């Protein structure tokens, strides 16, 4: 470690803050001893300037629009890799050999079924329950069924829990969809690919044979790969914080799913498509751009902006190309929503408000257009994000649990409430 230091001067006293250097990215001021030495906290409510952990998994350079999974650029992985191969990379740190990938794929494939009794859960929900509500409940309940993979201190149980969740999340999400449309659950098929199996569990019906479309299978796999991990985003930070208490892995992933649901985060893909539908036609775009620029409107362009990317989200670029390709292959390239999205992007990126605030389309801007073209209702967009991100959550959780001096996360606060005061009896109030 270098001996570079920053010096903080406060009330005439100086405090040395060691400077930690990353492989790539900004240097980090180590303030772990600050409170003990200077009796002060730092204040950063949205964690805009705060590194909460060390990690070797994913790196984002928001200024140039770069995203690396274990050092590999997302564009190269989207073109040449697959979701399960990227899962292996995120989990174990290196691209697998042929045999390693075959073994990993076989292990995931053999865990795709859920305990038969879990089917009863779904009947307790209303048919119109949002699938994210169902997923939070069912994933959290997995700890009630898979007791042999809940001991976070046992590396083997951590490994089994990881495989089980990567394998079962598509099944759980597909069952939530089937339940919402009143169709029977479709069991996983080991002969299908990860993405193909998910499409089959969502769209196959007992009345006829279902053939997975290679176009949709490839598009689904690419969408999952693009969403697999993304540094310390809100839901990943939720999983890490839940995991820091020693909670079982299923409970931690359920917490991540709950956080992802918000429209400022993973819920944006559903909100974005609903926004594009509300805009409806290209001639109404200026009205909505004006609303997005009006602070008092409370309206934001969903699928636009990002805490880290102050340039293009590289995933949005790949997603836009994929939207053109998939809709073209499906013969719906004149899709009005795609036209509205492209024109909205063009207008916004020429507008000073968006330019000055460095607001670009993010991963959620185009994904919904592809998912709707595949036949998914908007309510299934965030569940698909959750399926994809499960490997990222688990990889980050495993990294945290394995840290030798791992501590429970416990932020402090800037207290601006009432100072100590005595109780006042009711008769004197
Ligand atoms: C995801 O963290 C991750 O990595 C997340 C994610 C992942 O893979 O895990 O990438 C997935 O969550 C993508 C983001 C999806 N959310 C949306 O598309 C919702 C719309 N976007 C925003 O709400 C917003 O851009 C955020 C939440 C994404 C980022 O918010 P920040 O970084 O806290 O920025 P901010 O809210 O402080 O906004 C900065 C300025 C503000 O104006 P000022 O107060 O400075 O005048 O930009 C404005 C905002 O009003 N602004 C927008 C805007 N986003 C920000 N104005 C209009 N439309 C928008 N979409």
Coordinates of N, CA, C and O and ligand atoms in Angstrom, one line a residue, residues 60 230 233-235 263-266 268 292 295 299-307 310 313 315 353-354 357 359 362-364 385 389, ligand 1:
X60 N -17.1 0.6 -13.5 CA -17.7 1.5 -14.4 C -16.9 2.8 -14.5 O -16.5 3.3 -13.4
X230 N -23.5 -4.5 -11.8 CA -23.3 -3.0 -12.0 C -22.7 -2.3 -10.8 O -23.2 -1.3 -10.4
X233 N -24.7 -0.5 -7.0 CA -26.0 0.2 -7.2 C -26.9 -0.1 -6.0 O -26.5 -0.8 -5.1
X234 N -28.0 0.6 -6.0 CA -28.9 0.5 -4.7 C -29.2 -0.9 -4.3 O -29.1 -1.2 -3.1
X235 N -29.6 -1.7 -5.3 CA -30.1 -3.1 -4.9 C -28.9 -3.9 -4.4 O -29.0 -4.7 -3.5
X263 N -39.0 2.7 -9.1 CA -38.9 3.3 -10.5 C -37.7 4.1 -10.7 O -37.3 4.3 -11.8
X264 N -37.0 4.5 -9.6 CA -35.7 5.2 -9.8 C -34.6 4.2 -10.2 O -33.5 4.6 -10.6
X265 N -34.9 2.9 -10.0 CA -33.9 1.8 -10.2 C -34.4 0.8 -11.2 O -34.7 1.2 -12.3
X266 N -34.5 -0.4 -10.8 CA -34.9 -1.4 -11.8 C -36.4 -1.3 -12.3 O -36.7 -1.8 -13.4
X268 N -37.6 1.2 -13.5 CA -37.6 2.2 -14.6 C -37.9 1.6 -15.9 O -38.5 2.3 -16.8
X292 N -40.2 17.4 -18.3 CA -39.0 16.8 -17.6 C -38.1 17.9 -17.1 O -37.4 17.8 -16.2
X295 N -38.9 21.7 -12.9 CA -38.7 21.2 -11.6 C -40.0 20.9 -10.9 O -40.2 20.0 -10.1
X299 N -42.0 15.3 -12.9 CA -41.9 14.3 -14.0 C -40.5 14.2 -14.4 O -39.7 15.2 -14.5
X300 N -40.0 13.0 -14.6 CA -38.7 12.7 -15.2 C -38.8 11.8 -16.4 O -39.7 11.0 -16.4
X301 N -37.9 12.0 -17.3 CA -37.9 11.0 -18.5 C -37.3 9.7 -17.9 O -36.2 9.6 -17.6
X302 N -38.2 8.7 -17.8 CA -37.8 7.4 -17.3 C -36.8 6.8 -18.4 O -37.0 6.9 -19.5
X303 N -35.8 6.1 -17.8 CA -34.8 5.5 -18.7 C -33.7 6.5 -19.1 O -32.8 6.2 -19.9
X304 N -33.8 7.7 -18.5 CA -32.8 8.7 -18.8 C -32.0 9.1 -17.5 O -32.6 9.1 -16.4
X305 N -30.8 9.3 -17.6 CA -30.0 9.8 -16.5 C -29.4 8.6 -15.7 O -29.9 7.5 -15.8
X306 N -28.3 8.9 -15.0 CA -27.6 7.8 -14.2 C -26.7 8.5 -13.2 O -26.1 9.5 -13.5
X307 N -26.6 7.8 -12.0 CA -25.7 8.4 -11.0 C -24.3 8.4 -11.4 O -23.5 9.2 -11.1
X310 N -22.0 9.6 -16.9 CA -22.2 11.0 -17.4 C -21.8 11.1 -18.9 O -21.4 12.1 -19.4
X313 N -24.6 5.2 -21.5 CA -24.6 3.9 -20.8 C -24.3 2.9 -21.9 O -25.1 2.7 -22.8
X315 N -24.6 -0.1 -22.1 CA -25.6 -1.1 -22.2 C -26.8 -0.6 -23.1 O -27.4 -1.4 -23.8
X353 N -30.7 21.4 -21.5 CA -30.9 20.9 -20.1 C -30.3 19.5 -19.9 O -29.6 19.3 -19.0
X354 N -30.5 18.7 -20.9 CA -30.0 17.3 -20.8 C -28.5 17.3 -21.0 O -27.7 16.5 -20.3
X357 N -26.8 18.7 -17.8 CA -26.9 17.7 -16.7 C -26.3 16.3 -17.0 O -26.4 15.4 -16.2
X359 N -27.3 14.0 -19.0 CA -28.4 13.0 -18.9 C -28.5 12.2 -20.3 O -28.7 12.8 -21.3
X362 N -30.3 5.3 -20.3 CA -29.6 4.3 -19.5 C -30.2 2.9 -20.0 O -30.9 2.8 -20.9
X363 N -29.8 1.9 -19.3 CA -30.1 0.5 -19.6 C -31.6 0.3 -19.8 O -32.0 -0.6 -20.6
X364 N -32.4 1.1 -19.1 CA -33.8 0.9 -19.1 C -34.6 1.5 -20.2 O -35.8 1.3 -20.4
X385 N -35.3 -8.1 -15.0 CA -34.1 -7.4 -14.5 C -33.6 -8.2 -13.2 O -32.4 -8.5 -13.1
X389 N -30.0 -9.9 -12.6 CA -29.1 -9.3 -11.6 C -28.8 -10.2 -10.4 O -27.8 -10.0 -9.7
Ligands
LIG1 C1 -30.8 1.8 -13.0 O1 -26.9 2.6 -10.0 C2 -27.0 1.8 -11.0 O2 -26.0 1.4 -11.5 C3 -28.4 1.5 -11.4 C4 -28.6 0.7 -12.7 C5 -28.1 -0.7 -12.5 O3 -27.7 -1.4 -13.5 O4 -28.1 -1.2 -11.3 O5 -27.9 1.3 -13.8 C6 -30.0 0.5 -13.1 O6 -31.4 2.0 -11.9 C7 -30.7 2.8 -14.1 C8 -31.5 4.1 -13.7 C9 -33.0 3.9 -14.0 N1 -33.8 5.0 -13.5 C10 -34.4 5.9 -14.3 O7 -34.3 5.9 -15.5 C11 -35.3 6.9 -13.6 C12 -35.0 8.3 -14.2 N2 -33.7 8.7 -13.8 C13 -33.5 9.5 -12.6 O8 -34.5 9.5 -11.6 C14 -32.1 9.7 -12.2 O9 -31.4 10.1 -13.3 C15 -31.4 8.6 -11.5 C16 -32.1 8.1 -10.3 C17 -31.1 7.4 -12.4 C18 -30.0 9.1 -11.0 O10 -30.3 10.1 -10.0 P1 -29.1 11.0 -9.3 O11 -27.8 10.5 -9.8 O12 -29.4 11.0 -7.9 O13 -29.3 12.4 -10.0 P2 -30.2 13.5 -9.5 O14 -31.6 12.9 -9.2 O15 -29.5 14.3 -8.4 O16 -30.4 14.4 -10.8 C19 -29.4 15.3 -11.2 C20 -30.1 16.4 -11.9 C21 -31.3 16.9 -11.2 O17 -31.5 18.2 -11.6 P3 -31.0 19.4 -10.5 O18 -31.6 19.1 -9.2 O19 -29.5 19.2 -10.5 O20 -31.4 20.7 -11.2 O21 -30.6 15.9 -13.2 C22 -32.0 15.9 -13.2 C23 -32.5 16.1 -11.7 O22 -33.7 16.8 -11.7 N3 -32.5 14.6 -13.7 C24 -33.4 14.4 -14.6 C25 -33.5 13.1 -14.8 N4 -32.6 12.4 -14.1 C26 -31.9 13.4 -13.4 N5 -34.3 15.3 -15.2 C27 -35.2 14.8 -16.0 N6 -35.3 13.5 -16.3 C28 -34.5 12.6 -15.8 N7 -34.6 11.3 -16.1

